mmCIF file of C-alpha atoms and ligand atoms in Angstrom:
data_model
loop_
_atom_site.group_PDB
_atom_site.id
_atom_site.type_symbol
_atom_site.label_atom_id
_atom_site.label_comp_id
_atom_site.label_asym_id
_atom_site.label_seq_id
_atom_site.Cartn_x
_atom_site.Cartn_y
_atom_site.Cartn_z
ATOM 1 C CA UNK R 1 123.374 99.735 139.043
ATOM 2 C CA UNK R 2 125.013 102.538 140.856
ATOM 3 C CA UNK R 3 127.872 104.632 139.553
ATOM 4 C CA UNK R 4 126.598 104.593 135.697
ATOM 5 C CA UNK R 5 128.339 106.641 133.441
ATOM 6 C CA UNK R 6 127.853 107.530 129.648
ATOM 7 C CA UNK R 7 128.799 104.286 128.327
ATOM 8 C CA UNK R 8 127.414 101.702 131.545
ATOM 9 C CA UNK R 9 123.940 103.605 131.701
ATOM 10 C CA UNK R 10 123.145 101.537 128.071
ATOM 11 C CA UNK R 11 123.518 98.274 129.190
ATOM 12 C CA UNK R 12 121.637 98.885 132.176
ATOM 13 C CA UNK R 13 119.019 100.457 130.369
ATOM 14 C CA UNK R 14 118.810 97.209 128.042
ATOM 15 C CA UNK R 15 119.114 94.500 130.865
ATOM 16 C CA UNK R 16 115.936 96.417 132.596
ATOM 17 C CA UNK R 17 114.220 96.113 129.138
ATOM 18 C CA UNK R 18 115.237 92.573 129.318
ATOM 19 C CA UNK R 19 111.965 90.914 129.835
ATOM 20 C CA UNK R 20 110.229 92.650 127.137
ATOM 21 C CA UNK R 21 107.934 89.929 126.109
ATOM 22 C CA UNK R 22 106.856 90.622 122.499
ATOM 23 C CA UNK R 23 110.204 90.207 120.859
ATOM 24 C CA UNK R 24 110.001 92.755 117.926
ATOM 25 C CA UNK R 25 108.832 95.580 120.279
ATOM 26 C CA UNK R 26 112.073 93.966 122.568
ATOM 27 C CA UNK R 27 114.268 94.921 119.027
ATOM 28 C CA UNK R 28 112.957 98.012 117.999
ATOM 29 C CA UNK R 29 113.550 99.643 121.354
ATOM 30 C CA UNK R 30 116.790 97.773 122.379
ATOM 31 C CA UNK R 31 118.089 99.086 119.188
ATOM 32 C CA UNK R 32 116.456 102.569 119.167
ATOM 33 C CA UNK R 33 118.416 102.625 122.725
ATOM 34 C CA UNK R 34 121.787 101.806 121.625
ATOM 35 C CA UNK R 35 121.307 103.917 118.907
ATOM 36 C CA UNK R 36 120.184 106.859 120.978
ATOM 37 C CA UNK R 37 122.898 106.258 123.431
ATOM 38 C CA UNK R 38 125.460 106.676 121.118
ATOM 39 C CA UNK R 39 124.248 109.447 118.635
ATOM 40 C CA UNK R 40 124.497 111.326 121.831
ATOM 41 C CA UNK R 41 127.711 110.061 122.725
ATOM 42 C CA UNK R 42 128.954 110.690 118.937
ATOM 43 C CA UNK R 43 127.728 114.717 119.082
ATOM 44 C CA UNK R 44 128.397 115.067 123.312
ATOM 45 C CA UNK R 45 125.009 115.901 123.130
ATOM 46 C CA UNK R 46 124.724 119.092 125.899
ATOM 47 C CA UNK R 47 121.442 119.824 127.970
ATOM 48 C CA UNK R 48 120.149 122.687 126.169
ATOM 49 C CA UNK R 49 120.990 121.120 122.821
ATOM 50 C CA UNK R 50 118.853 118.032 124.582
ATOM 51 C CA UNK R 51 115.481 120.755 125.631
ATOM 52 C CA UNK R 52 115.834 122.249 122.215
ATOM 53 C CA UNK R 53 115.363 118.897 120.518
ATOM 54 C CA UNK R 54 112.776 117.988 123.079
ATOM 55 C CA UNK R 55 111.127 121.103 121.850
ATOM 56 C CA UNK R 56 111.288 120.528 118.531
ATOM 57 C CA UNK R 57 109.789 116.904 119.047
ATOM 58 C CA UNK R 58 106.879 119.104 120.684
ATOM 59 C CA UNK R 59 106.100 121.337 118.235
ATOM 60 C CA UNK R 60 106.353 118.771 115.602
ATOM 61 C CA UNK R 61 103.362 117.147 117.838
ATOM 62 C CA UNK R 62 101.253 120.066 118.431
ATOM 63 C CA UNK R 63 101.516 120.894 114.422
ATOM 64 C CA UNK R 64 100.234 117.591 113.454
ATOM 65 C CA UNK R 65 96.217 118.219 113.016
ATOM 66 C CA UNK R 66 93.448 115.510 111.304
ATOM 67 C CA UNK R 67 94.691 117.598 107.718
ATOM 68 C CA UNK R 68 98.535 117.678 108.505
ATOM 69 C CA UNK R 69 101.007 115.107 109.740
ATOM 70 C CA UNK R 70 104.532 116.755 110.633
ATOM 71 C CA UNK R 71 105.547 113.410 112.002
ATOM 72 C CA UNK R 72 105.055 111.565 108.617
ATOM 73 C CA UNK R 73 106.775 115.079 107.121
ATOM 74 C CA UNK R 74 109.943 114.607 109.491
ATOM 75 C CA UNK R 75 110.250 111.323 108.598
ATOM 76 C CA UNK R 76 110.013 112.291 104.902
ATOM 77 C CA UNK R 77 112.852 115.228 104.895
ATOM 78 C CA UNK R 78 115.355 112.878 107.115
ATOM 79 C CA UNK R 79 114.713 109.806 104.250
ATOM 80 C CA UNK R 80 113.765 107.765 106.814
ATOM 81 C CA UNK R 81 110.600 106.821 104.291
ATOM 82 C CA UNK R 82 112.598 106.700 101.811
ATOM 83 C CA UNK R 83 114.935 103.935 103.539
ATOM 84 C CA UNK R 84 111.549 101.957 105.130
ATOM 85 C CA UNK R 85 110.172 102.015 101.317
ATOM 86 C CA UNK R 86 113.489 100.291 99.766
ATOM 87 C CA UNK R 87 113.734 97.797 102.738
ATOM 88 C CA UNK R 88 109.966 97.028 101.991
ATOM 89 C CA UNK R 89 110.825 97.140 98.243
ATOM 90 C CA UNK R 90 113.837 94.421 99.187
ATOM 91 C CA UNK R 91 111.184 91.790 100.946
ATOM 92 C CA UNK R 92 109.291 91.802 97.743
ATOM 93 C CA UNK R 93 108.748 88.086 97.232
ATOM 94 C CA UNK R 94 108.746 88.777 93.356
ATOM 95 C CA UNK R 95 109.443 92.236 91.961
ATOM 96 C CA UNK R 96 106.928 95.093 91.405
ATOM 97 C CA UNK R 97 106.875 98.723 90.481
ATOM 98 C CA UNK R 98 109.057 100.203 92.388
ATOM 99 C CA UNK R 99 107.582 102.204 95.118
ATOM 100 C CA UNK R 100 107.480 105.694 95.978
ATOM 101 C CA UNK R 101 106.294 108.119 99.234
ATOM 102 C CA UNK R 102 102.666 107.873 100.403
ATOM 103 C CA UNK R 103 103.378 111.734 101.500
ATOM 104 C CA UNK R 104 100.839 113.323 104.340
ATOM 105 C CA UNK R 105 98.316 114.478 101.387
ATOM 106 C CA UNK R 106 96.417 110.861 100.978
ATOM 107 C CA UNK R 107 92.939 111.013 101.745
ATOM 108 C CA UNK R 108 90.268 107.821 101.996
ATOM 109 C CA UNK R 109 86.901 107.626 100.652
ATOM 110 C CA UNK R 110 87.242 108.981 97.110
ATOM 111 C CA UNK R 111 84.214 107.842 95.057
ATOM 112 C CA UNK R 112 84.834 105.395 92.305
ATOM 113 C CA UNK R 113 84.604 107.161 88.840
ATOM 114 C CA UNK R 114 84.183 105.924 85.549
ATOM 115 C CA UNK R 115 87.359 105.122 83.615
ATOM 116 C CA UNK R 116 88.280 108.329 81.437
ATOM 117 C CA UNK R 117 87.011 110.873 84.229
ATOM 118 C CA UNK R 118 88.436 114.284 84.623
ATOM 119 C CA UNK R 119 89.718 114.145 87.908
ATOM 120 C CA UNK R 120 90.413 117.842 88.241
ATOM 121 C CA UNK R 121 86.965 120.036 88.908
ATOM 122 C CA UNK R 122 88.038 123.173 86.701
ATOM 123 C CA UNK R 123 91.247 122.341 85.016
ATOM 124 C CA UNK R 124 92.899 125.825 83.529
ATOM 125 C CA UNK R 125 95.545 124.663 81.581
ATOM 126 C CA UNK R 126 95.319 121.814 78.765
ATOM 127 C CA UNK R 127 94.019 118.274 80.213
ATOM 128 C CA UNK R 128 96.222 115.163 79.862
ATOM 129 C CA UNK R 129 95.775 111.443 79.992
ATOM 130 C CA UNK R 130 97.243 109.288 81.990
ATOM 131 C CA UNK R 131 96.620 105.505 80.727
ATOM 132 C CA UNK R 132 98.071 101.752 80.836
ATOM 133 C CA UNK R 133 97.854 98.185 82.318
ATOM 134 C CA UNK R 134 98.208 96.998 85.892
ATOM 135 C CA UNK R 135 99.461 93.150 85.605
ATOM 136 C CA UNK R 136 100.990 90.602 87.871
ATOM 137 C CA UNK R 137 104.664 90.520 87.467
ATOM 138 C CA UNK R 138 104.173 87.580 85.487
ATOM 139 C CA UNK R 139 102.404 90.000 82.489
ATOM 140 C CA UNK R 140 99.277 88.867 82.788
ATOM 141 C CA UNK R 141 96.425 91.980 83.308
ATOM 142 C CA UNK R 142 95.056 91.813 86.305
ATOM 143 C CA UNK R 143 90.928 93.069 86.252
ATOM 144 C CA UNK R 144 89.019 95.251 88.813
ATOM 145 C CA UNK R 145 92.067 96.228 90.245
ATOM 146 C CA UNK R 146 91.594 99.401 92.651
ATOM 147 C CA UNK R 147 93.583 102.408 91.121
ATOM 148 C CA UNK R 148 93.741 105.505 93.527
ATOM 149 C CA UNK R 149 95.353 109.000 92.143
ATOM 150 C CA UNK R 150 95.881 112.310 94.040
ATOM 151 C CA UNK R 151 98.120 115.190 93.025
ATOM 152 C CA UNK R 152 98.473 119.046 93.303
ATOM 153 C CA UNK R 153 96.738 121.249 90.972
ATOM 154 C CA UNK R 154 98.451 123.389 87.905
ATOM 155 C CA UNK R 155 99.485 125.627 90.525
ATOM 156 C CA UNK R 156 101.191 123.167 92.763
ATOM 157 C CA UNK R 157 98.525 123.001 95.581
ATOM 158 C CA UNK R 158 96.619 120.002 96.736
ATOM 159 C CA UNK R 159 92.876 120.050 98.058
ATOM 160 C CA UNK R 160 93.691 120.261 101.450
ATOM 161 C CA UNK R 161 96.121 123.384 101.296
ATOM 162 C CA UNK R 162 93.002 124.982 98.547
ATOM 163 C CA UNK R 163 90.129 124.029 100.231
ATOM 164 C CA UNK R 164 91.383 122.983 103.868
ATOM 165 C CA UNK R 165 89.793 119.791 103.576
ATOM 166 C CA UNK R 166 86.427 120.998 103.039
ATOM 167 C CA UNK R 167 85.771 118.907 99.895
ATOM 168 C CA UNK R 168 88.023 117.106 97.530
ATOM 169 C CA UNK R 169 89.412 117.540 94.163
ATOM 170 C CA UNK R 170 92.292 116.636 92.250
ATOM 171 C CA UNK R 171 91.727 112.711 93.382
ATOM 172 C CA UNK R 172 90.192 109.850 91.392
ATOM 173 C CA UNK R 173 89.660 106.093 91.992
ATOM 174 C CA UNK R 174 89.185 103.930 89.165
ATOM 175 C CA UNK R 175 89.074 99.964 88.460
ATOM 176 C CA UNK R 176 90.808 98.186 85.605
ATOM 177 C CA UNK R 177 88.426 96.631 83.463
ATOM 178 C CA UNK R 178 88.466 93.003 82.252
ATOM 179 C CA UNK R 179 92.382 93.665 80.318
ATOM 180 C CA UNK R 180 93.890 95.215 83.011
ATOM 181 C CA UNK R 181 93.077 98.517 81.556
ATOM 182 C CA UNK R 182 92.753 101.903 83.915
ATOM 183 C CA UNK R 183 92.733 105.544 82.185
ATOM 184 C CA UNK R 184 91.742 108.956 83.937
ATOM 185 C CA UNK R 185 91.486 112.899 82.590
ATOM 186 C CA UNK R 186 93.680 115.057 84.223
ATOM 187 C CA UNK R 187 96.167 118.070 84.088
ATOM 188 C CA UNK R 188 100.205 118.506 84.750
ATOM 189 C CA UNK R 189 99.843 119.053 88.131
ATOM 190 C CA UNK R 190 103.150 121.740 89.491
ATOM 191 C CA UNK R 191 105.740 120.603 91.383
ATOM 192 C CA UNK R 192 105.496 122.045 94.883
ATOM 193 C CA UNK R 193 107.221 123.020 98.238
ATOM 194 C CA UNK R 194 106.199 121.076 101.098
ATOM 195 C CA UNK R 195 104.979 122.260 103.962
ATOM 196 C CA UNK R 196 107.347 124.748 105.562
ATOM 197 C CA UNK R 197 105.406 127.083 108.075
ATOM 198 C CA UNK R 198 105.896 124.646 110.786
ATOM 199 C CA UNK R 199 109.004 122.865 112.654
ATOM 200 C CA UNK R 200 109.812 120.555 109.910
ATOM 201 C CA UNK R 201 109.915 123.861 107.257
ATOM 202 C CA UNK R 202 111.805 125.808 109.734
ATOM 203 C CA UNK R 203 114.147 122.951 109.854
ATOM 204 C CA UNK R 204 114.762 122.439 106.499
ATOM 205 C CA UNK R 205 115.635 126.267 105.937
ATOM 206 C CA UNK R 206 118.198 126.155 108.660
ATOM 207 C CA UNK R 207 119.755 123.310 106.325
ATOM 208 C CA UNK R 208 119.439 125.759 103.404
ATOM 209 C CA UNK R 209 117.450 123.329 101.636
ATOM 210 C CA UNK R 210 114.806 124.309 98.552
ATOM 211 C CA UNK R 211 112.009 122.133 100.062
ATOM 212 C CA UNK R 212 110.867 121.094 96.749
ATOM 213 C CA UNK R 213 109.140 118.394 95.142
ATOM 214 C CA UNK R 214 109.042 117.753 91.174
ATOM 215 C CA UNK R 215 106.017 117.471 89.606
ATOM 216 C CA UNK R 216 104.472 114.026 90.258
ATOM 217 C CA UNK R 217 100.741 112.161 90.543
ATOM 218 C CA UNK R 218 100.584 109.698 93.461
ATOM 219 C CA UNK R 219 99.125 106.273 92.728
ATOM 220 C CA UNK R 220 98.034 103.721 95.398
ATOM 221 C CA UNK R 221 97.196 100.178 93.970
ATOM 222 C CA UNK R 222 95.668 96.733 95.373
ATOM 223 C CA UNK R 223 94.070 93.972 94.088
ATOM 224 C CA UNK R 224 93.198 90.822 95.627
ATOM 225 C CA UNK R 225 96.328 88.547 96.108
ATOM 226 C CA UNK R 226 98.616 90.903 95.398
ATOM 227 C CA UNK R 227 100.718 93.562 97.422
ATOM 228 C CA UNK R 228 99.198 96.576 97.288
ATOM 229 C CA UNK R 229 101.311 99.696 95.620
ATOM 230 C CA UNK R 230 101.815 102.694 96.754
ATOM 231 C CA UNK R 231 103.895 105.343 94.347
ATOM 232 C CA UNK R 232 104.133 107.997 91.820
ATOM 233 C CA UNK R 233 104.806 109.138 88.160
ATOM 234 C CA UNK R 234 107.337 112.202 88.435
ATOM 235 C CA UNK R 235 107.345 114.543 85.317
ATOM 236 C CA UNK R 236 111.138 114.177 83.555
ATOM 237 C CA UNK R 237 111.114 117.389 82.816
ATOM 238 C CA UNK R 238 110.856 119.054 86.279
ATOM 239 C CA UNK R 239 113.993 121.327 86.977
ATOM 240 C CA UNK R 240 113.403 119.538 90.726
ATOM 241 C CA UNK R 241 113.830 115.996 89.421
ATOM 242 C CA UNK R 242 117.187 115.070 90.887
ATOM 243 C CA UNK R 243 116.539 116.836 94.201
ATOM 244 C CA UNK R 244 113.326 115.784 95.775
ATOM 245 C CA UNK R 245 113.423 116.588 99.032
ATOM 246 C CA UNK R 246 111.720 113.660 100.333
ATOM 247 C CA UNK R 247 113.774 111.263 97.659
ATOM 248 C CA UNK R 248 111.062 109.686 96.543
ATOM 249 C CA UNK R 249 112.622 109.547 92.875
ATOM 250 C CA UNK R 250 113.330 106.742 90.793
ATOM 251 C CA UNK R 251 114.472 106.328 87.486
ATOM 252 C CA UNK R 252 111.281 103.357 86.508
ATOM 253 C CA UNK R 253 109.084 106.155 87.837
ATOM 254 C CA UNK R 254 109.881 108.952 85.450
ATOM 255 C CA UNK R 255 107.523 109.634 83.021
ATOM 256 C CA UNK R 256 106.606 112.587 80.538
ATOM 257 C CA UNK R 257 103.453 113.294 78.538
ATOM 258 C CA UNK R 258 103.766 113.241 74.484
ATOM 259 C CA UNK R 259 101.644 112.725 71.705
ATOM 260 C CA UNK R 260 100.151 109.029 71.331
ATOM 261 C CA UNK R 261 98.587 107.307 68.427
ATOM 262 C CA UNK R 262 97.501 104.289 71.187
ATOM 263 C CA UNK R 263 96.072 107.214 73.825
ATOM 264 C CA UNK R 264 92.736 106.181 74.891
ATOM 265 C CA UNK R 265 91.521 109.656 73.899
ATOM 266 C CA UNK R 266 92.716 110.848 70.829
ATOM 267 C CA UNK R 267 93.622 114.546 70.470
ATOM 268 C CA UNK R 268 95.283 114.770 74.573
ATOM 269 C CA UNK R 269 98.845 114.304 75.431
ATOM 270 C CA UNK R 270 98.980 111.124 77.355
ATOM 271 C CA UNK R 271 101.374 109.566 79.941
ATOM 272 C CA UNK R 272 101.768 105.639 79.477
ATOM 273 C CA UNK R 273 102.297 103.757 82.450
ATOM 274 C CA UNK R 274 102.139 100.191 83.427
ATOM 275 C CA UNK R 275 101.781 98.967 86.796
ATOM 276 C CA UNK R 276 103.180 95.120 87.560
ATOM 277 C CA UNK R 277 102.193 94.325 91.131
ATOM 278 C CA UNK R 278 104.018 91.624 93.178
ATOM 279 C CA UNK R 279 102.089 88.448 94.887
ATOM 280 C CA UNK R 280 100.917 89.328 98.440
ATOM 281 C CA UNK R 281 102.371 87.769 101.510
ATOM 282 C CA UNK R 282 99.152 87.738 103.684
ATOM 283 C CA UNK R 283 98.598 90.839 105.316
ATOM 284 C CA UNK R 284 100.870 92.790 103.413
ATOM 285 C CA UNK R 285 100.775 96.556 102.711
ATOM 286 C CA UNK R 286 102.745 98.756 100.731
ATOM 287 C CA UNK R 287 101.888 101.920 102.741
ATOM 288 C CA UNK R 288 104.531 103.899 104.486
ATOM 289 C CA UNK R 289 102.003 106.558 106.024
ATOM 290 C CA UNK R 290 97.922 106.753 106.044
ATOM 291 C CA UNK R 291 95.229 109.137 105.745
ATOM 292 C CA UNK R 292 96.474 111.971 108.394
ATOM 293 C CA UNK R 293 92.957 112.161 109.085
ATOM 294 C CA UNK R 294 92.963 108.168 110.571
ATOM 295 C CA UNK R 295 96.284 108.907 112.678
ATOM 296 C CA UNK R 296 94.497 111.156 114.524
ATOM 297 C CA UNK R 297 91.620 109.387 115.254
ATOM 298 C CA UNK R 298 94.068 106.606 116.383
ATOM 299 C CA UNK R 299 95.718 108.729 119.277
ATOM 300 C CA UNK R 300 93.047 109.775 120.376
HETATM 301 C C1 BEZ T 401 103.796 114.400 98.673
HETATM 302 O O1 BEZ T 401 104.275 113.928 97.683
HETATM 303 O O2 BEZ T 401 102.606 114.624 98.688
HETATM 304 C C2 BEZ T 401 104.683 114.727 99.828
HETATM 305 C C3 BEZ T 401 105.565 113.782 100.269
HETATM 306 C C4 BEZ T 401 106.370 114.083 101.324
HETATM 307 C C5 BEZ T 401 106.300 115.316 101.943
HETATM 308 C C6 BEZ T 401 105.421 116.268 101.491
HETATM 309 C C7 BEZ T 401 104.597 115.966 100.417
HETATM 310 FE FE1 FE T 402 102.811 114.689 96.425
#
């Protein structure tokens, strides 16, 4: 173990993490080693190109707060959600909806509503509705499942970058009733930038990238034996559409609002979407991220 050099140094890094006992944890970080090694083999990786990337790992730390998660952010500008929500996708035991990002702007605890509630407190522009069935993937409705909506506002801002958390808007949670059913009030929310007045934004200039997001209403969906679902309807029409910057895009996902003799409110454009969820493998979860406020509490 003396005389290691660039190449030596990873196996003697893995055969001292040799007795790792839990053998997942022993893969993730035997991998995340070799990996690691060799990235900074790949670049020749020099030591103030090493403290600068330390730094940015800090920063990325000290941004995160119980409203904001730069962590979940990084992830989400890199794809790495992106790739953990297709692998998760791929381990479906039958097929779904396909999933989309969780993003950092989830929140828990938003009261159940009646089916047909306005979602957004003072909607300025004309209201839509969004409507359709949530069934197995065998077609048949499933009741009472738990629907759960959040998006940004008609000018592209969700409650935590309006009203810093203080009290919440643009959110709904609904059940289906006994068809399957779900249907909630809302407006076209804006497509939006993310976050970019912190490490992850400064990155993403640097790359010269827009930092958009097209227009889009997250929905989060469980129901007993069945996995839960976490995505989002993107608007077709959103100039954005083909260059998310989180790539959370996908062409089953893209929706548009139109007139609809079969709308559950007559007289409002509607957006008709059916959910199919898969059959649960116990404990599964469709969630790549959480409430930013729960993280928090967790490292604590
Ligand atoms: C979102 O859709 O809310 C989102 C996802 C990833 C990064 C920023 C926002
Ligand atoms: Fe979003």
């Amino acid at each position: 173990m003396r005389d290691l050099d660039e190449f030596t140094v990873t196996d003697e890094t893995l055969s001292q993490m040799a007795n790792t006992p839990n053998p997942r944890f022993k893969e993730i970080a035997d991998a995340a080693v070799r990996h690691l090694h060799a990235f900074a083999r790949d670049v020749n990786l020099t030591p103030e190109e090493w403290i600068q990337g330390i730094q940015f790992m800090t920063a990325v730390g000290q941004a995160c707060t119980p409203l904001r998660q730069e962590f979940i952010l990084l992830s989400d500008v890199l794809g790495l959600s992106a790739v953990v929500n297709a692998l998760h996708d791929k381990k479906a035991r039958e097929l779904g909806s396909q999933s989309s990002l969780l993003g950092p702007f989830f929140r828990e605890g938003v009261e159940l509503t009646p089916a047909g509630t306005q979602i957004v407190e003072k909607p300025t522009v004309p209201e839509i509705v969004v409507y359709g069935k949530v069934t197995g993937n065998d077609g048949a409705p499933i009741p009472n499942a738990l629907v759960q909506v959040w998006q940004t506002s008609e000018r592209g801002h969700y409650d935590l970058q309006e009203r810093n958390g203080e009290s919440m808007d643009m959110r709904g949670t609904f059940l289906t009733d006994a068809d399957g059913n779900y249907h909630f009030r809302t407006v076209r929310p804006l497509g939006y930038s993310i976050p970019m007045d912190g490490p992850v934004g400064a990155m993403v200039f640097a790359q010269k990238r827009h930092g958009m997001r097209p227009s889009h209403i997250h929905c989060l969906i469980g129901a007993e034996g069945h996995r839960e679902l976490v995505t989002a309807l993107y608007f077709g029409d959103d100039p954005y559409i083909d260059s998310d910057t989180v790539f959370g895009v996908s062409e089953s996902l893209v929706v548009d609002s139109k007139e609809d003799p079969n709308s559950p409110i007559p007289g409002l454009r509607a957006v008709h979407y059916d959910f199919r969820l898969a059959k649960a493998a116990p404990g599964e979860s469709g969630r790549v991220g959480a409430d930013p406020t729960k993280l928090m509490k967790a490292a604590e």
